[in-house]
Coordinates of C-alpha atoms in Angstrom, one line a residue:
M1 CA -90.2 3.4 15.8
A2 CA -89.2 3.0 12.5
Q3 CA -90.9 4.5 9.9
P4 CA -93.2 2.7 7.2
L5 CA -91.1 1.1 4.9
S6 CA -93.1 2.5 1.4
L7 CA -92.2 6.2 2.8
A8 CA -88.7 5.1 3.4
Q9 CA -88.1 4.2 -0.3
S10 CA -90.5 7.0 -1.7
L11 CA -87.7 9.1 -0.4
E12 CA -85.0 7.0 -1.5
K13 CA -86.1 7.5 -5.0
Y14 CA -87.0 11.3 -4.6
D15 CA -85.2 12.5 -7.7
K16 CA -87.2 9.9 -10.1
F17 CA -90.0 12.3 -8.2
P18 CA -93.5 11.4 -9.2
M19 CA -92.6 7.8 -10.1
C20 CA -91.8 7.6 -6.3
L21 CA -94.7 8.6 -4.9
L22 CA -96.7 5.6 -3.0
A23 CA -99.9 6.4 -4.9
G24 CA -98.0 6.9 -8.3
S25 CA -99.9 3.2 -9.3
N26 CA -103.3 5.8 -9.7
Q27 CA -102.2 8.2 -12.3
G28 CA -100.8 5.6 -14.7
T29 CA -96.6 5.3 -15.8
T30 CA -97.2 6.3 -19.0
V31 CA -98.7 9.8 -17.2
L32 CA -96.1 9.9 -14.7
N33 CA -93.2 10.0 -17.0
Q34 CA -94.4 12.2 -19.4
H35 CA -94.4 14.6 -16.1
H36 CA -90.9 14.1 -15.5
D37 CA -89.6 14.4 -18.6
R38 CA -91.2 18.0 -18.8
I39 CA -89.1 18.9 -15.5
N40 CA -85.8 17.2 -17.2
E41 CA -86.6 19.3 -20.8
S42 CA -87.6 22.7 -18.8
Q43 CA -85.0 22.5 -15.9
R44 CA -82.7 24.6 -17.2
L45 CA -84.9 27.7 -17.5
L46 CA -86.8 26.5 -14.3
F47 CA -84.3 26.1 -11.9
L48 CA -81.9 29.1 -11.3
P49 CA -78.3 27.7 -12.0
E50 CA -76.5 29.5 -8.6
E51 CA -76.9 27.5 -5.6
K52 CA -76.0 30.5 -3.7
R53 CA -79.4 32.3 -4.9
F54 CA -81.7 29.5 -3.6
K55 CA -83.9 30.6 -1.3
V56 CA -87.2 29.0 -0.4
P57 CA -89.4 30.7 2.2
I58 CA -91.1 28.3 5.1
R59 CA -93.8 29.8 7.7
D60 CA -94.8 27.2 10.1
I61 CA -98.7 27.5 12.6
T62 CA -98.1 25.8 15.6
A63 CA -101.1 24.0 16.9
A64 CA -101.4 26.4 19.6
G65 CA -101.3 29.6 17.3
T66 CA -97.5 30.7 17.8
V67 CA -95.5 31.3 14.0
S68 CA -92.2 30.7 12.6
K69 CA -90.5 31.7 9.5
I70 CA -87.2 30.4 8.2
N71 CA -84.9 30.4 4.7
I72 CA -84.2 27.2 3.1
K73 CA -81.0 27.5 1.1
D74 CA -79.5 24.3 -0.1
V75 CA -80.5 20.7 0.4
V76 CA -78.7 20.0 3.1
K77 CA -80.7 22.4 5.3
L78 CA -84.1 21.5 4.1
R79 CA -83.2 17.9 5.1
G80 CA -82.2 18.7 8.5
F81 CA -85.3 20.8 8.7
L82 CA -87.7 18.2 7.7
G83 CA -86.0 15.4 9.8
D84 CA -83.6 12.2 9.1
A85 CA -86.1 9.7 10.1
P86 CA -88.3 9.5 7.5
M87 CA -85.3 9.6 5.3
Q88 CA -83.1 7.1 7.5
T89 CA -82.4 4.9 4.2
L90 CA -80.6 7.8 2.5
Q91 CA -78.1 8.0 5.9
P92 CA -75.6 5.6 7.1
S93 CA -76.1 3.7 10.2
Q94 CA -75.6 6.0 13.3
P95 CA -75.2 4.8 16.7
P96 CA -77.8 4.4 19.3
S97 CA -76.6 7.9 21.1
N98 CA -78.0 9.7 18.1
P99 CA -81.3 8.5 17.0
P100 CA -82.6 9.4 14.0
T101 CA -85.1 13.1 14.2
I102 CA -88.6 13.1 13.8
R103 CA -90.7 16.2 13.0
P104 CA -94.0 16.4 13.0
D105 CA -96.2 18.1 10.5
P106 CA -96.8 21.6 12.5
A107 CA -100.5 22.7 12.1
C108 CA -100.1 25.0 9.3
R109 CA -96.8 25.3 6.8
F110 CA -96.3 28.1 3.8
V111 CA -93.6 27.1 0.9
F112 CA -93.2 29.3 -1.1
F113 CA -91.8 29.4 -3.8
L114 CA -89.7 33.0 -5.2
T115 CA -89.0 33.9 -8.5
E116 CA -88.6 37.3 -10.0
N117 CA -91.1 37.6 -12.6
A118 CA -93.2 35.3 -14.3
I119 CA -91.0 33.6 -16.6
A120 CA -87.5 33.8 -14.3
P121 CA -86.5 30.5 -13.0
L122 CA -87.6 29.6 -9.3
W123 CA -85.0 29.9 -6.2
L124 CA -84.3 27.0 -5.3
S125 CA -82.9 23.7 -7.9
K126 CA -85.0 20.7 -8.8
E127 CA -83.1 18.4 -6.5
M128 CA -84.9 20.7 -3.6
L129 CA -88.4 20.6 -5.2
Y130 CA -88.1 16.6 -5.7
L131 CA -87.7 16.4 -2.1
L132 CA -90.3 19.1 -1.2
L133 CA -92.9 16.8 -3.1
T134 CA -91.4 13.0 -2.6
F135 CA -91.1 13.9 1.4
Y136 CA -95.5 15.7 1.2
Q137 CA -96.5 12.6 -1.1
V138 CA -97.7 16.0 -3.6
M139 CA -100.1 15.2 -6.5
P140 CA -97.3 15.3 -9.2
Q141 CA -100.2 18.1 -11.4
L142 CA -98.1 20.4 -9.6
L143 CA -95.7 20.1 -12.5
D144 CA -97.3 21.5 -15.0
F145 CA -98.6 24.8 -12.9
L146 CA -94.6 24.9 -11.9
L147 CA -94.0 24.7 -15.8
V148 CA -95.5 27.9 -16.5
Y149 CA -92.0 29.9 -15.2
A150 CA -89.9 28.4 -17.5
S151 CA -90.2 30.3 -20.9
P152 CA -87.6 29.9 -23.0
F153 CA -89.8 33.2 -24.9
G154 CA -88.8 35.9 -23.0
H155 CA -92.7 37.0 -22.2
D156 CA -94.7 35.3 -20.8
R157 CA -96.7 32.5 -23.7
E158 CA -98.4 30.8 -20.2
L159 CA -101.0 33.7 -19.8
R160 CA -103.4 31.9 -21.4
F161 CA -103.0 27.9 -19.2
S162 CA -105.5 27.7 -16.1
G163 CA -106.4 24.8 -14.1
F164 CA -108.3 23.0 -11.4
R165 CA -106.7 19.3 -9.4
T166 CA -108.3 18.0 -7.0
E167 CA -106.8 14.3 -5.6
K168 CA -109.9 13.3 -2.5
N169 CA -108.5 10.3 -0.3
L170 CA -111.1 10.4 2.7
S171 CA -111.2 6.3 3.7
S172 CA -109.1 3.6 3.5
P173 CA -105.6 4.9 3.3
A174 CA -102.8 3.7 2.2
G175 CA -101.0 2.1 4.4
G176 CA -97.8 4.2 3.8
S177 CA -99.0 7.4 3.2
I178 CA -100.7 6.7 7.5
I179 CA -97.3 8.0 9.8
P180 CA -98.6 9.1 13.1
E181 CA -95.2 10.2 13.9
L182 CA -95.6 13.2 11.2
G183 CA -98.9 13.6 12.1
R184 CA -100.0 11.8 8.9
S185 CA -103.8 9.8 9.4
G186 CA -103.7 9.6 5.2
R187 CA -107.2 10.8 5.0
K188 CA -106.5 13.6 2.8
Y189 CA -107.2 16.5 0.0
Q190 CA -105.5 17.5 -2.2
L191 CA -105.4 20.9 -4.6
C192 CA -103.7 22.2 -7.5
F193 CA -105.1 25.8 -9.6
N194 CA -103.6 28.7 -10.5
L195 CA -105.2 32.6 -9.8
K196 CA -103.6 35.8 -11.8
T197 CA -103.7 39.1 -11.1
V198 CA -102.5 42.4 -12.5
A199 CA -100.0 45.0 -11.0
L200 CA -98.4 48.2 -11.6
K201 CA -94.6 48.4 -12.7
E202 CA -92.1 50.7 -11.6
N203 CA -92.4 52.3 -14.9
K204 CA -95.7 52.8 -14.6
Q205 CA -97.1 49.9 -16.6
W206 CA -99.6 47.2 -15.6
K207 CA -98.5 43.5 -15.7
V208 CA -101.0 40.3 -15.5
R209 CA -98.9 37.9 -12.8
Q210 CA -100.0 34.4 -12.1
A211 CA -99.5 32.4 -8.6
A212 CA -99.1 28.4 -8.5
I213 CA -101.2 27.2 -5.8
H214 CA -100.6 23.7 -3.9
H215 CA -103.1 23.1 -0.9
Q216 CA -103.6 19.7 1.0
F217 CA -105.2 18.7 4.1
D218 CA -105.5 16.0 6.7
L219 CA -108.9 15.6 7.5
G220 CA -108.0 13.0 10.4
Q221 CA -105.1 15.0 12.4
G222 CA -106.2 18.5 11.0
T223 CA -102.7 19.6 9.5
Q224 CA -102.3 21.4 6.5
L225 CA -99.9 22.3 3.8
W226 CA -99.5 25.2 1.1
M227 CA -97.2 25.0 -1.9
I228 CA -97.3 28.5 -3.8
A229 CA -94.8 29.6 -6.5
D230 CA -95.0 33.2 -5.8
P231 CA -93.4 36.0 -8.0
H232 CA -92.4 38.9 -6.6
A233 CA -93.4 37.4 -3.0
A234 CA -96.2 39.1 -3.2
I235 CA -98.6 36.0 -1.7
K236 CA -95.9 36.2 0.7
S237 CA -96.7 39.2 1.9
R238 CA -100.6 39.1 2.2
I239 CA -99.9 35.4 4.5
G240 CA -97.1 37.4 6.4
E241 CA -100.6 39.9 6.8
L242 CA -102.5 37.1 7.6
Y243 CA -100.4 35.5 10.4
N244 CA -98.1 37.0 11.7
E245 CA -95.1 35.9 13.5
H246 CA -95.4 38.5 16.4
S247 CA -98.8 37.3 17.2
T248 CA -100.6 34.5 18.1
Y249 CA -103.4 32.6 16.7
D250 CA -104.7 30.2 19.8
T251 CA -108.4 30.1 18.1
S252 CA -107.3 29.1 14.9
F253 CA -105.4 25.6 14.4
A254 CA -106.6 24.0 17.5
S255 CA -108.5 21.5 16.2
M256 CA -109.6 19.7 13.0
E257 CA -112.7 22.2 13.1
Q258 CA -110.6 25.7 13.6
G259 CA -107.9 24.2 10.8
F260 CA -110.3 23.8 8.0
K261 CA -112.0 27.3 8.2
S262 CA -108.4 29.0 8.5
S263 CA -107.5 26.5 5.6
L264 CA -110.2 28.6 3.3
D265 CA -109.7 32.1 5.1
V266 CA -106.6 31.4 3.3
H267 CA -108.2 30.6 0.0
L268 CA -110.3 33.7 0.3
A269 CA -106.9 35.5 1.1
L270 CA -105.4 34.1 -2.7
A271 CA -109.1 35.0 -4.3
R272 CA -108.5 38.7 -2.8
W273 CA -105.0 38.6 -4.3
A274 CA -106.0 37.2 -7.5
T275 CA -109.1 39.9 -7.8
S276 CA -108.0 43.1 -5.8
E277 CA -106.6 44.9 -9.0
W278 CA -108.7 44.2 -11.9
R279 CA -110.7 47.2 -10.8
W280 CA -108.2 49.7 -11.6
H281 CA -106.5 48.3 -14.6
V282 CA -110.3 48.4 -15.8
R283 CA -110.5 52.1 -15.5
Y284 CA -106.5 53.0 -16.8
L285 CA -107.5 51.2 -19.9
E286 CA -110.8 52.8 -20.3
E287 CA -108.1 56.2 -19.4
K288 CA -106.1 54.8 -22.2
A289 CA -109.1 54.0 -25.6
E290 CA -110.1 58.0 -24.5
Q291 CA -107.0 59.7 -24.9
P292 CA -107.4 62.4 -27.5
E293 CA -106.0 61.7 -30.0
L294 CA -107.5 58.4 -29.9
T295 CA -110.8 60.3 -30.5
I296 CA -110.5 63.6 -31.6
A297 CA -110.2 62.4 -35.1
L298 CA -113.5 60.2 -34.7
K299 CA -115.7 63.2 -34.0
E300 CA -114.4 66.1 -35.9
K301 CA -113.6 65.8 -40.0
R302 CA -111.8 68.9 -39.9
H303 CA -108.9 66.3 -38.6
I304 CA -109.5 63.8 -41.6
E305 CA -106.5 64.8 -43.0
S306 CA -104.1 65.2 -40.5
L307 CA -104.9 61.7 -38.8
D308 CA -101.9 59.7 -38.1
P309 CA -102.3 56.0 -39.1
G310 CA -100.6 55.1 -36.2
T311 CA -103.1 55.7 -34.6
L312 CA -104.7 52.7 -35.8
S313 CA -101.8 50.5 -34.3
E314 CA -102.4 51.7 -30.8
M315 CA -106.3 51.1 -30.6
Q316 CA -105.7 47.6 -31.9
R317 CA -103.1 47.0 -29.1
W318 CA -105.8 48.1 -26.6
E319 CA -108.0 46.4 -27.7
E320 CA -106.5 43.2 -27.6
K321 CA -105.1 43.5 -23.9
A322 CA -108.7 44.2 -23.0
N323 CA -109.5 40.9 -25.1
E324 CA -106.9 39.1 -22.7
N325 CA -107.6 40.9 -19.3
I326 CA -111.7 39.2 -19.9
M327 CA -110.1 35.9 -20.9
V328 CA -107.7 35.8 -17.3
M329 CA -110.4 37.1 -15.6
E330 CA -113.0 34.3 -16.9
S331 CA -110.3 32.2 -15.9
N332 CA -110.2 33.4 -12.4
V333 CA -114.0 33.0 -12.7
K334 CA -114.1 29.1 -13.0
V335 CA -111.1 29.0 -11.0
M336 CA -113.5 29.9 -7.9
E337 CA -116.4 28.6 -9.2
L338 CA -114.4 25.1 -9.2
L339 CA -112.6 25.7 -5.7
Q340 CA -116.6 26.9 -4.4
R341 CA -118.1 23.1 -6.4
F342 CA -115.3 21.5 -4.8
Y343 CA -115.7 22.1 -1.0
R344 CA -119.6 22.5 -0.9
E345 CA -119.1 18.9 -2.2
L346 CA -116.4 17.9 0.0
V347 CA -118.1 18.2 3.3
H348 CA -121.7 16.5 1.6
D349 CA -119.0 13.8 1.3
E350 CA -119.9 10.3 2.9
D351 CA -116.7 9.7 4.3
F352 CA -116.2 13.2 5.2
P353 CA -116.0 12.8 9.2
E354 CA -119.1 13.3 10.9
N355 CA -118.5 14.8 14.0
Q356 CA -116.8 17.8 11.9
R357 CA -119.4 18.2 9.3
R358 CA -121.6 20.2 10.7
P359 CA -119.2 23.3 11.7
C360 CA -117.5 22.9 8.3
L361 CA -120.5 22.9 6.5
Q362 CA -121.5 26.6 8.1
A363 CA -117.9 27.0 7.7
V364 CA -117.7 26.2 3.6
K365 CA -121.2 28.5 3.0
N366 CA -119.9 31.5 4.8
F367 CA -116.9 30.8 2.7
A368 CA -118.9 30.6 -0.5
F369 CA -120.8 33.3 0.1
Q370 CA -117.7 35.5 0.5
L371 CA -116.6 33.8 -2.8
D372 CA -119.5 35.1 -4.7
E373 CA -118.7 38.5 -4.3
L374 CA -115.0 38.2 -5.4
I375 CA -116.7 36.4 -8.4
C376 CA -119.3 39.1 -9.1
D377 CA -117.2 41.7 -8.3
T378 CA -114.7 39.6 -11.1
R379 CA -117.4 38.8 -13.4
M380 CA -118.5 42.8 -13.6
Q381 CA -115.2 43.5 -14.3
V382 CA -115.5 40.9 -17.1
D383 CA -118.6 43.0 -18.1
R384 CA -116.8 46.6 -18.2
A385 CA -114.4 45.1 -20.5
R386 CA -116.3 43.7 -22.7
V387 CA -117.9 47.2 -23.2
L388 CA -114.8 48.7 -23.8
V389 CA -114.0 46.2 -26.1
K390 CA -116.7 47.2 -28.2
I391 CA -116.4 50.8 -27.6
L392 CA -112.9 49.8 -29.2
A393 CA -114.2 47.3 -32.0
D394 CA -117.2 50.9 -33.2
R395 CA -114.5 53.3 -32.9
K396 CA -112.1 50.9 -35.3
A397 CA -113.9 50.7 -37.5
V398 CA -115.1 54.7 -38.0
L399 CA -111.2 55.3 -38.0
I400 CA -110.9 52.7 -40.8
Q401 CA -113.4 54.3 -42.6
H402 CA -112.0 58.0 -42.0
L403 CA -108.4 56.4 -43.0
Q404 CA -109.9 55.0 -46.0
M405 CA -110.9 58.6 -46.6
Q406 CA -108.1 60.5 -45.9
T407 CA -107.0 58.2 -48.7
A408 CA -109.7 58.9 -51.5
L409 CA -109.4 62.6 -50.3
A410 CA -105.5 62.6 -51.2
A411 CA -106.3 60.6 -54.0
S412 CA -109.1 63.1 -55.5
K413 CA -106.5 65.9 -55.0
L414 CA -104.2 64.6 -57.0
S415 CA -107.1 63.8 -59.4
A416 CA -107.9 67.5 -59.6
S417 CA -104.0 68.8 -59.8
M418 CA -104.3 66.6 -62.9
Y419 CA -107.5 67.8 -64.5
T420 CA -106.6 71.6 -64.0
Q421 CA -102.9 70.5 -65.5
A422 CA -104.8 68.3 -68.4
D423 CA -107.3 71.6 -69.1
R424 CA -104.3 73.7 -69.4
S425 CA -102.6 71.3 -71.9
A426 CA -106.1 70.9 -73.9
I427 CA -106.2 75.2 -74.4
E428 CA -102.5 74.7 -75.3
T429 CA -103.3 72.3 -77.8
I430 CA -106.5 74.4 -79.4
A431 CA -104.2 77.0 -79.7
V432 CA -101.8 74.8 -80.7
R433 CA -103.8 73.0 -83.4
I434 CA -105.2 76.8 -85.1
V435 CA -101.5 77.3 -85.8
T436 CA -101.0 74.1 -87.3
I437 CA -103.7 74.8 -90.0
V438 CA -103.0 78.3 -90.5
T439 CA -99.6 77.4 -91.1
L440 CA -100.5 74.8 -93.9
I441 CA -102.8 77.6 -95.4
Y442 CA -100.2 79.8 -96.2
L443 CA -97.9 77.4 -96.7
Q444 CA -99.9 76.5 -100.2
L445 CA -99.9 80.2 -101.1
H446 CA -96.2 81.4 -102.8
F447 CA -95.9 84.8 -102.6
R448 CA -92.9 86.3 -104.1
V449 CA -91.2 88.6 -102.5
T450 CA -88.2 89.7 -104.8
D451 CA -89.6 92.5 -106.3
I452 CA -89.1 94.1 -103.3
V453 CA -85.2 93.9 -102.7
K454 CA -82.8 92.6 -105.4
Y455 CA -79.4 91.5 -104.5
Q456 CA -78.1 91.3 -108.1
D457 CA -75.6 93.4 -109.7
D458 CA -76.3 96.7 -107.5
E459 CA -78.0 97.3 -104.9
S460 CA -82.1 98.5 -105.2
F461 CA -85.4 98.5 -103.4
S462 CA -89.0 98.6 -105.3
S463 CA -91.7 101.2 -102.7
L464 CA -93.8 99.7 -104.5
A465 CA -93.4 96.0 -104.3
L466 CA -93.1 96.8 -100.6
Y467 CA -96.9 98.9 -100.4
R468 CA -98.2 95.7 -102.5
F469 CA -97.4 93.3 -100.4
L470 CA -98.5 95.6 -97.5
Q471 CA -102.0 95.4 -99.6
V472 CA -101.9 92.0 -99.8
T473 CA -100.5 90.7 -95.5
V474 CA -101.8 92.7 -94.1
P475 CA -105.7 92.2 -93.9
L476 CA -104.7 88.7 -95.0
M477 CA -103.3 88.8 -91.2
F478 CA -105.9 90.4 -89.4
L479 CA -108.3 88.5 -91.1
T480 CA -106.6 85.3 -89.7
F481 CA -105.8 86.5 -86.1
L482 CA -109.9 87.3 -86.5
G483 CA -110.6 83.9 -87.4
A484 CA -107.9 82.1 -85.0
G485 CA -109.1 84.3 -82.7
I486 CA -113.2 83.7 -82.9
W487 CA -112.0 80.0 -83.5
F488 CA -110.1 79.9 -80.3
W489 CA -112.8 81.5 -78.8
I490 CA -114.9 79.1 -79.3
E491 CA -112.8 75.7 -78.7
W492 CA -112.1 77.5 -74.9
T493 CA -116.2 78.8 -74.8
K494 CA -116.9 74.5 -74.9
R495 CA -113.9 73.2 -73.0
D496 CA -114.7 75.4 -70.2
R497 CA -118.4 74.6 -70.1
E498 CA -117.9 71.1 -70.0
S499 CA -114.8 71.6 -66.9
Q500 CA -117.5 73.6 -65.4
E501 CA -120.1 70.4 -65.6
L502 CA -118.0 68.2 -63.9
K503 CA -116.5 70.6 -61.3
D504 CA -121.0 71.3 -60.1
Q505 CA -120.5 67.7 -60.3
H506 CA -118.0 67.1 -57.8
P507 CA -117.8 70.9 -55.7
D508 CA -116.0 69.5 -52.5
L509 CA -113.2 67.7 -54.5
F510 CA -112.2 70.7 -56.8
Q511 CA -112.9 73.4 -53.8
Q512 CA -111.0 72.2 -51.3
W513 CA -108.2 71.8 -54.0
M514 CA -108.5 75.7 -54.6
K515 CA -108.7 76.2 -51.0
E516 CA -105.4 74.6 -50.1
K517 CA -103.4 76.8 -53.2
S518 CA -104.4 79.6 -52.7

């Protein structure tokens, strides 16, 4: 049976995604062009340039519950895997003996877009991505979530990006979206969102990782699709544990109700992945904040002078990390709350299949209850991180005061040293002033000593002149020394009294300086 022309035409122009979507007119041409242009601008960073490294893991689960997996490594293999019947306009006409291959959608399919880390390119080409998105008519908002992996800065600048997008078409689907041969009723809903977790790297450092998730569920056929951008293949491993290829899940996908419940189980697995490690990361931050070098100086005054100013930068670093974690955990809480609200409203939608409403309603109740537990746990970690931020902020304020005190102590020591030097200089100045005054006095006296020794025709010596000289000068010298000493003592006592008064006013300043000097 020939496929609807609209899907074939959409696939024929898949390289123009998202303008080729069947329901693209609902988005508006401007919005679709913006999505397309952003991918073109970022394709050098978003996709691997080496074709030999392409790898798109796919895990399929049939209605009977059997699991199979395959790795798609190029666009040719991808076309063959999807089946060439929907893409018959891309293929040359084939003889009747080779009819086009029809591959109905499995009950559940997981498509993983792997990447080495949160800023590395995806392990596929733009052509492979556009073909997958067009084949499943994926809502274009997924491109916004994938762009977080195209970082030109060498680090994750999109860590603060978070979102939750939905699209529902539960009744009156477009004719081109109804494809019985592929198991598509056209009555489906789609979700796009991202979740973030934290993981311990090999170098013992913690790193925030985020996954972009797309999910669509066909309410008419009970089939579901998952597309997950998965750094380090962490979610791929969890899905492998949830649906192992060596086991059979015959009661999980046989009906629409079972498939719906299984999709909620996958949501819970993703939510557990996003919330499992935050407790241990917050504890790690608490331990870092309690490092001896960060706390001992805050408790004992004697450590102030040996405090390293780099400690302030260290505290600021951990405070920023704690604030960053609060933001990430709160974004997870908001996404999980929106997910919870979406499913609660979905099962009450008037276009939801009436005969499946009751079992699905019970499944959503159980899902919401378990999701509430994860939300509550995450909020407790948020509160715990907020307490840590407050503790760090308070300690940082104390540390700033101690650093200011350290600077003041250094300045006070310098002041004490300069004052002591000034005190000594003042004493020396007193002595110099006394000597100067005495000298000026004696310069006015002209003692004639020419009669003691005469150097004329014959050398002669007068003992009487020497005796008279000593009689006059020795008493005067004694009186001069006595007067100068009394004067110096008076000035020194006055200076010492003033200096002692200053030292009594600031005992810590001078005692600390004298202690270090000794």
